[in-house]
Amino acid sequence: MKPIFIFSLPRAGSTLLQRLLNKSEKISTVPETWMFLHFLSFNKDLPTYSTYSSFHTKNAIDDFVQINVGKENFQDNLIEFFERTFIDAVGNNDYFLEKTPRNLIIHDEITSLYKDDAKYIYLLRNPISIALSMMNTWGGGHWNIYTFKQDFHYSINNLVAAVESSYQNKLVVSYENLVKNEAEEIKKISSYLDIDSNSLLSGELEVLQGRMGDPTGQIKYKKVDSSRADNWQNQIDTYAKQLFLRKLLKSIGEVNMESLGYNYSATRETIKKSGRFNIAAEIKDVLRYIYGCIYLRVQPFILRDIFLGKVKTALR
């Protein structure tokens, strides 16, 4: 069973694409496994804090693989493990669709593991639209982008590198094009996967059961809604959001925006407050931003767990 990987930032429309592809009888899927992150991130040189020391874990596994098992054998065993686990989960099929947005952090580890024995779909969406969707979904409509720093730092750089790479066995899809020109984009995706496009264009979207994935759109939308492509432009309801989103855009950079297919200047001009002035909303966004600055430097959830005795220490 060949895996299909959808690589995207969170709130980029990956659950929508997953539900569309789930209509094919050749494709099986579950909401999000997060399994590859656990098994492939041990070898990535990123700071990871735990009670057992991820730094020593990485060194121990590296030695074990290099000295006792062999890297190629270890990778073959991982592929076999993943395939058997997928079959146990959904039965045997032509494809298993894996959709976990944070997989972008280990993008290179996944592609070096499977090489041409998998399909890779890169789903793009305007990062400012993504940020507003994150706020509306998980922040009650207020600033919360500090909790997604890794997505706008590690992940977006990996996404840009993958899109710009000369690797041929991939497909790049725009969320905006998908919802505006569903039939055309579905035909392109179906051709890449060698599946029937007609089955993807008929019937309603099935709800995928599980705690991960889109917690709102699955219930609200049974079909592709073209109005979702640009509705973010009317969701900037405070001057604080306008300022902070422009700072976010600047941190992403003009080069990255252009590489993803979005005009930097036009996006910046579109980031404008709309609607009536609401002093309470302004204050809340400012306080959230200040809290976010503290959050990123102090990591209060680690201090909280230490204070409550849930962990004695957090080791790298």
PDB file of C-alpha atoms in Angstrom:
ATOM      1  CA  MET A   1       0.000   0.000   0.000  1.00  0.00           C
ATOM      2  CA  LYS A   2       1.618   3.220  -1.213  1.00  0.00           C
ATOM      3  CA  PRO A   3       1.379   6.287   1.035  1.00  0.00           C
ATOM      4  CA  ILE A   4       0.178   9.692  -0.113  1.00  0.00           C
ATOM      5  CA  PHE A   5       1.508  12.576   1.963  1.00  0.00           C
ATOM      6  CA  ILE A   6      -0.293  15.907   2.053  1.00  0.00           C
ATOM      7  CA  PHE A   7       2.202  18.519   3.204  1.00  0.00           C
ATOM      8  CA  SER A   8       0.740  21.839   4.329  1.00  0.00           C
ATOM      9  CA  LEU A   9       0.594  24.301   7.178  1.00  0.00           C
ATOM     10  CA  PRO A  10      -2.267  23.847   9.676  1.00  0.00           C
ATOM     11  CA  ARG A  11      -5.552  25.426   8.534  1.00  0.00           C
ATOM     12  CA  ALA A  12      -4.442  25.335   4.890  1.00  0.00           C
ATOM     13  CA  GLY A  13      -7.368  23.177   3.764  1.00  0.00           C
ATOM     14  CA  SER A  14      -5.682  19.794   4.149  1.00  0.00           C
ATOM     15  CA  THR A  15      -8.734  18.225   5.803  1.00  0.00           C
ATOM     16  CA  LEU A  16     -10.886  19.399   2.885  1.00  0.00           C
ATOM     17  CA  LEU A  17      -8.485  17.832   0.378  1.00  0.00           C
ATOM     18  CA  GLN A  18      -8.300  14.684   2.492  1.00  0.00           C
ATOM     19  CA  ARG A  19     -12.095  14.361   2.561  1.00  0.00           C
ATOM     20  CA  LEU A  20     -12.241  14.859  -1.202  1.00  0.00           C
ATOM     21  CA  LEU A  21      -9.657  12.130  -1.830  1.00  0.00           C
ATOM     22  CA  ASN A  22     -11.382   9.858   0.668  1.00  0.00           C
ATOM     23  CA  LYS A  23     -14.203   9.502  -1.885  1.00  0.00           C
ATOM     24  CA  SER A  24     -11.952   7.340  -4.039  1.00  0.00           C
ATOM     25  CA  GLU A  25     -12.283   3.618  -3.488  1.00  0.00           C
ATOM     26  CA  LYS A  26      -8.521   3.316  -4.011  1.00  0.00           C
ATOM     27  CA  ILE A  27      -7.664   5.583  -1.071  1.00  0.00           C
ATOM     28  CA  SER A  28      -8.022   4.908   2.657  1.00  0.00           C
ATOM     29  CA  THR A  29      -7.311   7.438   5.376  1.00  0.00           C
ATOM     30  CA  VAL A  30      -7.808   8.502   8.991  1.00  0.00           C
ATOM     31  CA  PRO A  31      -7.922  12.101  10.328  1.00  0.00           C
ATOM     32  CA  GLU A  32      -4.287  12.586  11.476  1.00  0.00           C
ATOM     33  CA  THR A  33      -1.907   9.946  12.808  1.00  0.00           C
ATOM     34  CA  TRP A  34       1.030  12.123  14.006  1.00  0.00           C
ATOM     35  CA  MET A  35       2.902   8.815  13.926  1.00  0.00           C
ATOM     36  CA  PHE A  36       5.709   9.819  11.583  1.00  0.00           C
ATOM     37  CA  LEU A  37       6.637  12.707  13.857  1.00  0.00           C
ATOM     38  CA  HIS A  38       7.257  10.312  16.718  1.00  0.00           C
ATOM     39  CA  PHE A  39       9.279   7.758  14.762  1.00  0.00           C
ATOM     40  CA  LEU A  40      11.281  10.037  12.463  1.00  0.00           C
ATOM     41  CA  SER A  41      11.917  13.153  14.535  1.00  0.00           C
ATOM     42  CA  PHE A  42      14.394  11.391  16.857  1.00  0.00           C
ATOM     43  CA  ASN A  43      17.076  11.878  14.214  1.00  0.00           C
ATOM     44  CA  LYS A  44      16.336  15.555  13.599  1.00  0.00           C
ATOM     45  CA  ASP A  45      18.595  18.163  15.123  1.00  0.00           C
ATOM     46  CA  LEU A  46      15.865  20.186  16.804  1.00  0.00           C
ATOM     47  CA  PRO A  47      15.599  21.036  20.503  1.00  0.00           C
ATOM     48  CA  THR A  48      13.060  18.657  22.042  1.00  0.00           C
ATOM     49  CA  TYR A  49      12.422  18.700  25.779  1.00  0.00           C
ATOM     50  CA  SER A  50      11.320  15.662  27.760  1.00  0.00           C
ATOM     51  CA  THR A  51      11.714  13.988  31.112  1.00  0.00           C
ATOM     52  CA  TYR A  52      14.111  11.397  29.666  1.00  0.00           C
ATOM     53  CA  SER A  53      16.464  13.654  27.582  1.00  0.00           C
ATOM     54  CA  SER A  54      15.809  13.536  23.859  1.00  0.00           C
ATOM     55  CA  PHE A  55      19.443  14.526  23.234  1.00  0.00           C
ATOM     56  CA  HIS A  56      20.761  11.285  24.728  1.00  0.00           C
ATOM     57  CA  THR A  57      17.954   9.331  23.066  1.00  0.00           C
ATOM     58  CA  LYS A  58      19.047  10.616  19.658  1.00  0.00           C
ATOM     59  CA  ASN A  59      22.668   9.678  20.290  1.00  0.00           C
ATOM     60  CA  ALA A  60      21.731   6.196  21.541  1.00  0.00           C
ATOM     61  CA  ILE A  61      19.459   5.422  18.577  1.00  0.00           C
ATOM     62  CA  ASP A  62      22.011   6.817  16.124  1.00  0.00           C
ATOM     63  CA  ASP A  63      24.677   4.470  17.518  1.00  0.00           C
ATOM     64  CA  PHE A  64      22.276   1.514  17.552  1.00  0.00           C
ATOM     65  CA  VAL A  65      21.263   2.048  13.940  1.00  0.00           C
ATOM     66  CA  GLN A  66      24.728   2.809  12.567  1.00  0.00           C
ATOM     67  CA  ILE A  67      26.639   0.110  14.476  1.00  0.00           C
ATOM     68  CA  ASN A  68      24.161  -2.732  14.964  1.00  0.00           C
ATOM     69  CA  VAL A  69      21.331  -2.499  12.428  1.00  0.00           C
ATOM     70  CA  GLY A  70      22.432  -0.482   9.446  1.00  0.00           C
ATOM     71  CA  LYS A  71      20.616   2.599   8.162  1.00  0.00           C
ATOM     72  CA  GLU A  72      19.140   0.903   5.088  1.00  0.00           C
ATOM     73  CA  ASN A  73      17.824  -2.058   7.089  1.00  0.00           C
ATOM     74  CA  PHE A  74      16.393   0.287   9.694  1.00  0.00           C
ATOM     75  CA  GLN A  75      14.568   2.318   7.046  1.00  0.00           C
ATOM     76  CA  ASP A  76      13.181  -0.845   5.417  1.00  0.00           C
ATOM     77  CA  ASN A  77      11.913  -1.993   8.814  1.00  0.00           C
ATOM     78  CA  LEU A  78      10.248   1.370   9.398  1.00  0.00           C
ATOM     79  CA  ILE A  79       8.494   1.251   6.023  1.00  0.00           C
ATOM     80  CA  GLU A  80       7.260  -2.279   6.740  1.00  0.00           C
ATOM     81  CA  PHE A  81       6.051  -1.224  10.193  1.00  0.00           C
ATOM     82  CA  PHE A  82       4.138   1.767   8.819  1.00  0.00           C
ATOM     83  CA  GLU A  83       2.524  -0.305   6.056  1.00  0.00           C
ATOM     84  CA  ARG A  84       1.433  -3.099   8.403  1.00  0.00           C
ATOM     85  CA  THR A  85       0.037  -0.532  10.833  1.00  0.00           C
ATOM     86  CA  PHE A  86      -1.916   1.222   8.069  1.00  0.00           C
ATOM     87  CA  ILE A  87      -3.338  -2.099   6.883  1.00  0.00           C
ATOM     88  CA  ASP A  88      -4.386  -2.965  10.435  1.00  0.00           C
ATOM     89  CA  ALA A  89      -6.091   0.430  10.673  1.00  0.00           C
ATOM     90  CA  VAL A  90      -8.011   0.585   7.386  1.00  0.00           C
ATOM     91  CA  GLY A  91      -7.453  -2.666   5.497  1.00  0.00           C
ATOM     92  CA  ASN A  92      -5.364  -3.146   2.367  1.00  0.00           C
ATOM     93  CA  ASN A  93      -5.816  -0.692  -0.485  1.00  0.00           C
ATOM     94  CA  ASP A  94      -3.865   1.002  -3.266  1.00  0.00           C
ATOM     95  CA  TYR A  95      -3.136   4.085  -1.164  1.00  0.00           C
ATOM     96  CA  PHE A  96      -3.051   5.226   2.438  1.00  0.00           C
ATOM     97  CA  LEU A  97      -3.438   8.991   2.756  1.00  0.00           C
ATOM     98  CA  GLU A  98      -1.374  10.509   5.562  1.00  0.00           C
ATOM     99  CA  LYS A  99      -2.306  14.061   6.528  1.00  0.00           C
ATOM    100  CA  THR A 100      -0.557  15.581   9.553  1.00  0.00           C
ATOM    101  CA  PRO A 101       0.405  19.258   9.036  1.00  0.00           C
ATOM    102  CA  ARG A 102       3.344  19.119  11.457  1.00  0.00           C
ATOM    103  CA  ASN A 103       4.913  16.473   9.190  1.00  0.00           C
ATOM    104  CA  LEU A 104       6.436  19.450   7.409  1.00  0.00           C
ATOM    105  CA  ILE A 105       8.931  19.645  10.267  1.00  0.00           C
ATOM    106  CA  ILE A 106      10.239  16.197   9.257  1.00  0.00           C
ATOM    107  CA  HIS A 107       9.601  16.620   5.531  1.00  0.00           C
ATOM    108  CA  ASP A 108      13.142  15.652   4.506  1.00  0.00           C
ATOM    109  CA  GLU A 109      13.112  12.580   6.740  1.00  0.00           C
ATOM    110  CA  ILE A 110       9.862  11.353   5.152  1.00  0.00           C
ATOM    111  CA  THR A 111      10.939  11.939   1.559  1.00  0.00           C
ATOM    112  CA  SER A 112      14.366  10.364   2.120  1.00  0.00           C
ATOM    113  CA  LEU A 113      12.651   7.335   3.664  1.00  0.00           C
ATOM    114  CA  TYR A 114      10.158   6.708   0.838  1.00  0.00           C
ATOM    115  CA  LYS A 115      11.822   8.446  -2.115  1.00  0.00           C
ATOM    116  CA  ASP A 116       9.761   7.554  -5.217  1.00  0.00           C
ATOM    117  CA  ASP A 117       7.704   4.918  -3.380  1.00  0.00           C
ATOM    118  CA  ALA A 118       5.179   7.518  -2.217  1.00  0.00           C
ATOM    119  CA  LYS A 119       3.120  10.391  -3.601  1.00  0.00           C
ATOM    120  CA  TYR A 120       3.651  13.946  -2.315  1.00  0.00           C
ATOM    121  CA  ILE A 121       1.011  16.673  -2.532  1.00  0.00           C
ATOM    122  CA  TYR A 122       1.941  20.185  -1.366  1.00  0.00           C
ATOM    123  CA  LEU A 123      -1.102  22.249  -0.458  1.00  0.00           C
ATOM    124  CA  LEU A 124      -0.550  26.007  -0.375  1.00  0.00           C
ATOM    125  CA  ARG A 125      -2.708  28.755   1.108  1.00  0.00           C
ATOM    126  CA  ASN A 126      -2.013  32.422   1.754  1.00  0.00           C
ATOM    127  CA  PRO A 127      -0.247  32.446   5.163  1.00  0.00           C
ATOM    128  CA  ILE A 128      -2.256  35.453   6.348  1.00  0.00           C
ATOM    129  CA  SER A 129      -5.472  33.597   5.558  1.00  0.00           C
ATOM    130  CA  ILE A 130      -4.058  30.661   7.533  1.00  0.00           C
ATOM    131  CA  ALA A 131      -3.238  32.888  10.523  1.00  0.00           C
ATOM    132  CA  LEU A 132      -6.776  34.281  10.635  1.00  0.00           C
ATOM    133  CA  SER A 133      -8.214  30.773  10.383  1.00  0.00           C
ATOM    134  CA  MET A 134      -6.023  29.725  13.329  1.00  0.00           C
ATOM    135  CA  MET A 135      -7.382  32.625  15.376  1.00  0.00           C
ATOM    136  CA  ASN A 136     -10.992  31.869  14.492  1.00  0.00           C
ATOM    137  CA  THR A 137     -10.648  28.123  15.090  1.00  0.00           C
ATOM    138  CA  TRP A 138      -8.495  27.980  18.221  1.00  0.00           C
ATOM    139  CA  GLY A 139      -8.314  31.521  19.557  1.00  0.00           C
ATOM    140  CA  GLY A 140     -11.926  32.617  19.768  1.00  0.00           C
ATOM    141  CA  GLY A 141     -11.225  35.171  17.044  1.00  0.00           C
ATOM    142  CA  HIS A 142      -8.330  36.757  18.947  1.00  0.00           C
ATOM    143  CA  TRP A 143      -4.559  36.748  18.463  1.00  0.00           C
ATOM    144  CA  ASN A 144      -2.958  33.367  19.185  1.00  0.00           C
ATOM    145  CA  ILE A 145      -0.248  33.028  16.543  1.00  0.00           C
ATOM    146  CA  TYR A 146       2.442  32.707  19.209  1.00  0.00           C
ATOM    147  CA  THR A 147       1.318  29.085  19.635  1.00  0.00           C
ATOM    148  CA  PHE A 148       2.100  28.420  15.954  1.00  0.00           C
ATOM    149  CA  LYS A 149       5.615  29.839  15.848  1.00  0.00           C
ATOM    150  CA  GLN A 150       7.016  26.509  14.642  1.00  0.00           C
ATOM    151  CA  ASP A 151       4.631  26.525  11.666  1.00  0.00           C
ATOM    152  CA  PHE A 152       5.595  30.021  10.530  1.00  0.00           C
ATOM    153  CA  HIS A 153       9.281  29.313  11.167  1.00  0.00           C
ATOM    154  CA  TYR A 154      10.373  25.711  10.538  1.00  0.00           C
ATOM    155  CA  SER A 155       7.436  24.454   8.502  1.00  0.00           C
ATOM    156  CA  ILE A 156       7.012  27.330   6.069  1.00  0.00           C
ATOM    157  CA  ASN A 157      10.712  27.265   5.191  1.00  0.00           C
ATOM    158  CA  ASN A 158      10.530  23.520   4.517  1.00  0.00           C
ATOM    159  CA  LEU A 159       7.407  24.045   2.417  1.00  0.00           C
ATOM    160  CA  VAL A 160       9.105  26.709   0.299  1.00  0.00           C
ATOM    161  CA  ALA A 161      12.190  24.532  -0.184  1.00  0.00           C
ATOM    162  CA  ALA A 162      10.050  21.575  -1.269  1.00  0.00           C
ATOM    163  CA  VAL A 163       7.982  23.625  -3.712  1.00  0.00           C
ATOM    164  CA  GLU A 164      11.114  25.145  -5.263  1.00  0.00           C
ATOM    165  CA  SER A 165      13.028  21.847  -5.471  1.00  0.00           C
ATOM    166  CA  SER A 166      13.617  20.174  -8.830  1.00  0.00           C
ATOM    167  CA  TYR A 167      12.156  16.889  -7.542  1.00  0.00           C
ATOM    168  CA  GLN A 168       9.604  15.712 -10.100  1.00  0.00           C
ATOM    169  CA  ASN A 169       7.472  13.224  -8.134  1.00  0.00           C
ATOM    170  CA  LYS A 170       5.271  15.853  -6.501  1.00  0.00           C
ATOM    171  CA  LEU A 171       2.149  17.897  -7.065  1.00  0.00           C
ATOM    172  CA  VAL A 172       1.629  21.474  -5.882  1.00  0.00           C
ATOM    173  CA  VAL A 173      -1.984  22.512  -5.248  1.00  0.00           C
ATOM    174  CA  SER A 174      -3.330  25.903  -4.241  1.00  0.00           C
ATOM    175  CA  TYR A 175      -6.200  25.959  -1.747  1.00  0.00           C
ATOM    176  CA  GLU A 176      -7.632  29.035  -3.427  1.00  0.00           C
ATOM    177  CA  ASN A 177      -7.638  27.296  -6.820  1.00  0.00           C
ATOM    178  CA  LEU A 178      -9.078  24.120  -5.295  1.00  0.00           C
ATOM    179  CA  VAL A 179     -12.163  25.841  -3.891  1.00  0.00           C
ATOM    180  CA  LYS A 180     -12.625  28.181  -6.861  1.00  0.00           C
ATOM    181  CA  ASN A 181     -11.987  25.644  -9.643  1.00  0.00           C
ATOM    182  CA  GLU A 182     -12.794  22.339  -7.976  1.00  0.00           C
ATOM    183  CA  ALA A 183     -13.324  20.252 -11.122  1.00  0.00           C
ATOM    184  CA  GLU A 184     -10.122  21.437 -12.800  1.00  0.00           C
ATOM    185  CA  GLU A 185      -7.970  20.883  -9.716  1.00  0.00           C
ATOM    186  CA  ILE A 186      -9.516  17.486  -8.994  1.00  0.00           C
ATOM    187  CA  LYS A 187      -8.658  16.334 -12.509  1.00  0.00           C
ATOM    188  CA  LYS A 188      -5.058  17.427 -11.982  1.00  0.00           C
ATOM    189  CA  ILE A 189      -4.847  15.578  -8.660  1.00  0.00           C
ATOM    190  CA  SER A 190      -6.569  12.476 -10.061  1.00  0.00           C
ATOM    191  CA  SER A 191      -4.138  12.349 -12.967  1.00  0.00           C
ATOM    192  CA  TYR A 192      -1.187  12.520 -10.578  1.00  0.00           C
ATOM    193  CA  LEU A 193      -2.586   9.690  -8.445  1.00  0.00           C
ATOM    194  CA  ASP A 194      -4.012   7.712 -11.384  1.00  0.00           C
ATOM    195  CA  ILE A 195      -7.517   7.537  -9.903  1.00  0.00           C
ATOM    196  CA  ASP A 196     -10.988   8.259 -11.287  1.00  0.00           C
ATOM    197  CA  SER A 197     -11.838  11.952 -10.953  1.00  0.00           C
ATOM    198  CA  ASN A 198     -15.598  11.425 -11.322  1.00  0.00           C
ATOM    199  CA  SER A 199     -15.882   9.734  -7.933  1.00  0.00           C
ATOM    200  CA  LEU A 200     -14.246  12.752  -6.279  1.00  0.00           C
ATOM    201  CA  LEU A 201     -16.692  15.197  -7.836  1.00  0.00           C
ATOM    202  CA  SER A 202     -19.888  13.402  -6.815  1.00  0.00           C
ATOM    203  CA  GLY A 203     -21.597  13.003  -3.444  1.00  0.00           C
ATOM    204  CA  GLU A 204     -21.053  14.726  -0.124  1.00  0.00           C
ATOM    205  CA  LEU A 205     -17.874  14.914   1.915  1.00  0.00           C
ATOM    206  CA  GLU A 206     -17.680  12.290   4.648  1.00  0.00           C
ATOM    207  CA  VAL A 207     -16.898  13.289   8.235  1.00  0.00           C
ATOM    208  CA  LEU A 208     -13.657  11.664   9.428  1.00  0.00           C
ATOM    209  CA  GLN A 209     -13.969  10.496  13.013  1.00  0.00           C
ATOM    210  CA  GLY A 210     -11.196  11.482  15.404  1.00  0.00           C
ATOM    211  CA  ARG A 211      -9.999  14.271  17.677  1.00  0.00           C
ATOM    212  CA  MET A 212      -7.428  15.637  15.220  1.00  0.00           C
ATOM    213  CA  GLY A 213      -8.069  17.544  12.011  1.00  0.00           C
ATOM    214  CA  ASP A 214     -10.531  20.308  11.212  1.00  0.00           C
ATOM    215  CA  PRO A 215     -12.876  20.634  14.227  1.00  0.00           C
ATOM    216  CA  THR A 216     -15.320  23.007  12.500  1.00  0.00           C
ATOM    217  CA  GLY A 217     -15.293  22.641   8.718  1.00  0.00           C
ATOM    218  CA  GLN A 218     -16.045  18.917   8.770  1.00  0.00           C
ATOM    219  CA  ILE A 219     -19.394  19.564  10.408  1.00  0.00           C
ATOM    220  CA  LYS A 220     -20.215  22.815   8.657  1.00  0.00           C
ATOM    221  CA  TYR A 221     -19.324  21.906   5.068  1.00  0.00           C
ATOM    222  CA  LYS A 222     -20.561  18.897   3.112  1.00  0.00           C
ATOM    223  CA  LYS A 223     -19.282  20.217  -0.214  1.00  0.00           C
ATOM    224  CA  VAL A 224     -16.544  22.544  -1.423  1.00  0.00           C
ATOM    225  CA  ASP A 225     -17.511  26.172  -0.790  1.00  0.00           C
ATOM    226  CA  SER A 226     -15.868  28.637  -3.209  1.00  0.00           C
ATOM    227  CA  SER A 227     -16.674  31.602  -0.944  1.00  0.00           C
ATOM    228  CA  ARG A 228     -14.009  30.423   1.528  1.00  0.00           C
ATOM    229  CA  ALA A 229     -11.138  31.342  -0.802  1.00  0.00           C
ATOM    230  CA  ASP A 230     -10.917  35.053  -0.024  1.00  0.00           C
ATOM    231  CA  ASN A 231     -13.240  35.546   2.953  1.00  0.00           C
ATOM    232  CA  TRP A 232     -10.246  36.207   5.220  1.00  0.00           C
ATOM    233  CA  GLN A 233     -10.011  39.729   3.840  1.00  0.00           C
ATOM    234  CA  ASN A 234     -13.076  40.763   5.860  1.00  0.00           C
ATOM    235  CA  GLN A 235     -12.005  39.090   9.126  1.00  0.00           C
ATOM    236  CA  ILE A 236      -9.434  41.629  10.346  1.00  0.00           C
ATOM    237  CA  ASP A 237     -11.642  43.305  12.941  1.00  0.00           C
ATOM    238  CA  THR A 238      -9.055  45.208  15.032  1.00  0.00           C
ATOM    239  CA  TYR A 239      -6.213  47.602  14.326  1.00  0.00           C
ATOM    240  CA  ALA A 240      -4.091  45.379  16.546  1.00  0.00           C
ATOM    241  CA  LYS A 241      -4.620  42.413  14.199  1.00  0.00           C
ATOM    242  CA  GLN A 242      -3.768  44.635  11.234  1.00  0.00           C
ATOM    243  CA  LEU A 243      -0.469  45.621  12.849  1.00  0.00           C
ATOM    244  CA  PHE A 244       0.448  42.132  14.073  1.00  0.00           C
ATOM    245  CA  LEU A 245      -0.463  40.441  10.776  1.00  0.00           C
ATOM    246  CA  ARG A 246       1.737  42.883   8.886  1.00  0.00           C
ATOM    247  CA  LYS A 247       4.575  42.053  11.293  1.00  0.00           C
ATOM    248  CA  LEU A 248       3.922  38.350  10.656  1.00  0.00           C
ATOM    249  CA  LEU A 249       3.969  38.928   6.900  1.00  0.00           C
ATOM    250  CA  LYS A 250       7.297  40.758   7.208  1.00  0.00           C
ATOM    251  CA  SER A 251       8.775  37.870   9.204  1.00  0.00           C
ATOM    252  CA  ILE A 252       7.673  35.405   6.499  1.00  0.00           C
ATOM    253  CA  GLY A 253       9.353  37.589   3.910  1.00  0.00           C
ATOM    254  CA  GLU A 254       8.739  38.642   0.352  1.00  0.00           C
ATOM    255  CA  VAL A 255      10.851  35.846  -1.115  1.00  0.00           C
ATOM    256  CA  ASN A 256       8.913  33.104   0.696  1.00  0.00           C
ATOM    257  CA  MET A 257       5.553  34.656  -0.206  1.00  0.00           C
ATOM    258  CA  GLU A 258       6.462  34.892  -3.877  1.00  0.00           C
ATOM    259  CA  SER A 259       7.797  31.320  -3.840  1.00  0.00           C
ATOM    260  CA  LEU A 260       4.434  30.132  -2.525  1.00  0.00           C
ATOM    261  CA  GLY A 261       2.659  32.035  -5.299  1.00  0.00           C
ATOM    262  CA  TYR A 262       1.343  35.012  -3.332  1.00  0.00           C
ATOM    263  CA  ASN A 263       2.161  38.627  -4.079  1.00  0.00           C
ATOM    264  CA  TYR A 264       3.768  40.201  -1.037  1.00  0.00           C
ATOM    265  CA  SER A 265       2.752  43.800  -1.734  1.00  0.00           C
ATOM    266  CA  ALA A 266      -0.825  42.914  -2.660  1.00  0.00           C
ATOM    267  CA  THR A 267      -1.192  40.803   0.479  1.00  0.00           C
ATOM    268  CA  ARG A 268       0.140  43.609   2.651  1.00  0.00           C
ATOM    269  CA  GLU A 269      -2.293  46.075   1.126  1.00  0.00           C
ATOM    270  CA  THR A 270      -5.156  43.662   1.782  1.00  0.00           C
ATOM    271  CA  ILE A 271      -4.323  43.466   5.501  1.00  0.00           C
ATOM    272  CA  LYS A 272      -6.690  46.225   6.591  1.00  0.00           C
ATOM    273  CA  LYS A 273      -9.080  46.474   9.478  1.00  0.00           C
ATOM    274  CA  SER A 274     -12.747  46.133   8.567  1.00  0.00           C
ATOM    275  CA  GLY A 275     -15.940  46.581  10.557  1.00  0.00           C
ATOM    276  CA  ARG A 276     -16.769  48.759  13.526  1.00  0.00           C
ATOM    277  CA  PHE A 277     -14.261  49.816  16.164  1.00  0.00           C
ATOM    278  CA  ASN A 278     -14.394  47.646  19.294  1.00  0.00           C
ATOM    279  CA  ILE A 279     -12.182  48.789  22.147  1.00  0.00           C
ATOM    280  CA  ALA A 280     -12.613  45.534  24.095  1.00  0.00           C
ATOM    281  CA  ALA A 281     -11.472  43.465  21.100  1.00  0.00           C
ATOM    282  CA  GLU A 282      -8.511  45.800  20.549  1.00  0.00           C
ATOM    283  CA  ILE A 283      -7.390  45.440  24.164  1.00  0.00           C
ATOM    284  CA  LYS A 284      -7.779  41.663  24.107  1.00  0.00           C
ATOM    285  CA  ASP A 285      -5.661  41.291  20.964  1.00  0.00           C
ATOM    286  CA  VAL A 286      -2.945  43.542  22.429  1.00  0.00           C
ATOM    287  CA  LEU A 287      -2.922  41.588  25.705  1.00  0.00           C
ATOM    288  CA  ARG A 288      -2.777  38.313  23.776  1.00  0.00           C
ATOM    289  CA  TYR A 289       0.181  39.609  21.775  1.00  0.00           C
ATOM    290  CA  ILE A 290       2.042  40.665  24.943  1.00  0.00           C
ATOM    291  CA  TYR A 291       1.273  37.310  26.545  1.00  0.00           C
ATOM    292  CA  GLY A 292       2.556  35.599  23.403  1.00  0.00           C
ATOM    293  CA  CYS A 293       5.897  37.401  23.663  1.00  0.00           C
ATOM    294  CA  ILE A 294       6.218  36.179  27.257  1.00  0.00           C
ATOM    295  CA  TYR A 295       4.981  32.700  26.298  1.00  0.00           C
ATOM    296  CA  LEU A 296       7.681  32.256  23.655  1.00  0.00           C
ATOM    297  CA  ARG A 297      10.469  33.256  26.027  1.00  0.00           C
ATOM    298  CA  VAL A 298       9.342  31.650  29.274  1.00  0.00           C
ATOM    299  CA  GLN A 299       7.307  28.617  28.084  1.00  0.00           C
ATOM    300  CA  PRO A 300       4.859  28.861  31.007  1.00  0.00           C
ATOM    301  CA  PHE A 301       3.326  25.431  30.408  1.00  0.00           C
ATOM    302  CA  ILE A 302       6.657  23.799  31.325  1.00  0.00           C
ATOM    303  CA  LEU A 303       6.957  25.954  34.462  1.00  0.00           C
ATOM    304  CA  ARG A 304       3.346  25.151  35.346  1.00  0.00           C
ATOM    305  CA  ASP A 305       3.912  21.401  35.124  1.00  0.00           C
ATOM    306  CA  ILE A 306       7.077  21.670  37.221  1.00  0.00           C
ATOM    307  CA  PHE A 307       5.264  23.801  39.801  1.00  0.00           C
ATOM    308  CA  LEU A 308       2.374  21.311  39.970  1.00  0.00           C
ATOM    309  CA  GLY A 309       4.778  18.399  40.312  1.00  0.00           C
ATOM    310  CA  LYS A 310       3.754  16.754  37.028  1.00  0.00           C
ATOM    311  CA  VAL A 311       7.399  16.777  35.946  1.00  0.00           C
ATOM    312  CA  LYS A 312      10.514  17.266  38.036  1.00  0.00           C
ATOM    313  CA  THR A 313      12.508  18.718  35.167  1.00  0.00           C
ATOM    314  CA  ALA A 314      12.476  19.108  31.381  1.00  0.00           C
ATOM    315  CA  LEU A 315      15.649  17.803  29.736  1.00  0.00           C
ATOM    316  CA  ARG A 316      16.888  18.443  26.227  1.00  0.00           C
TER     317      ARG A 316
END
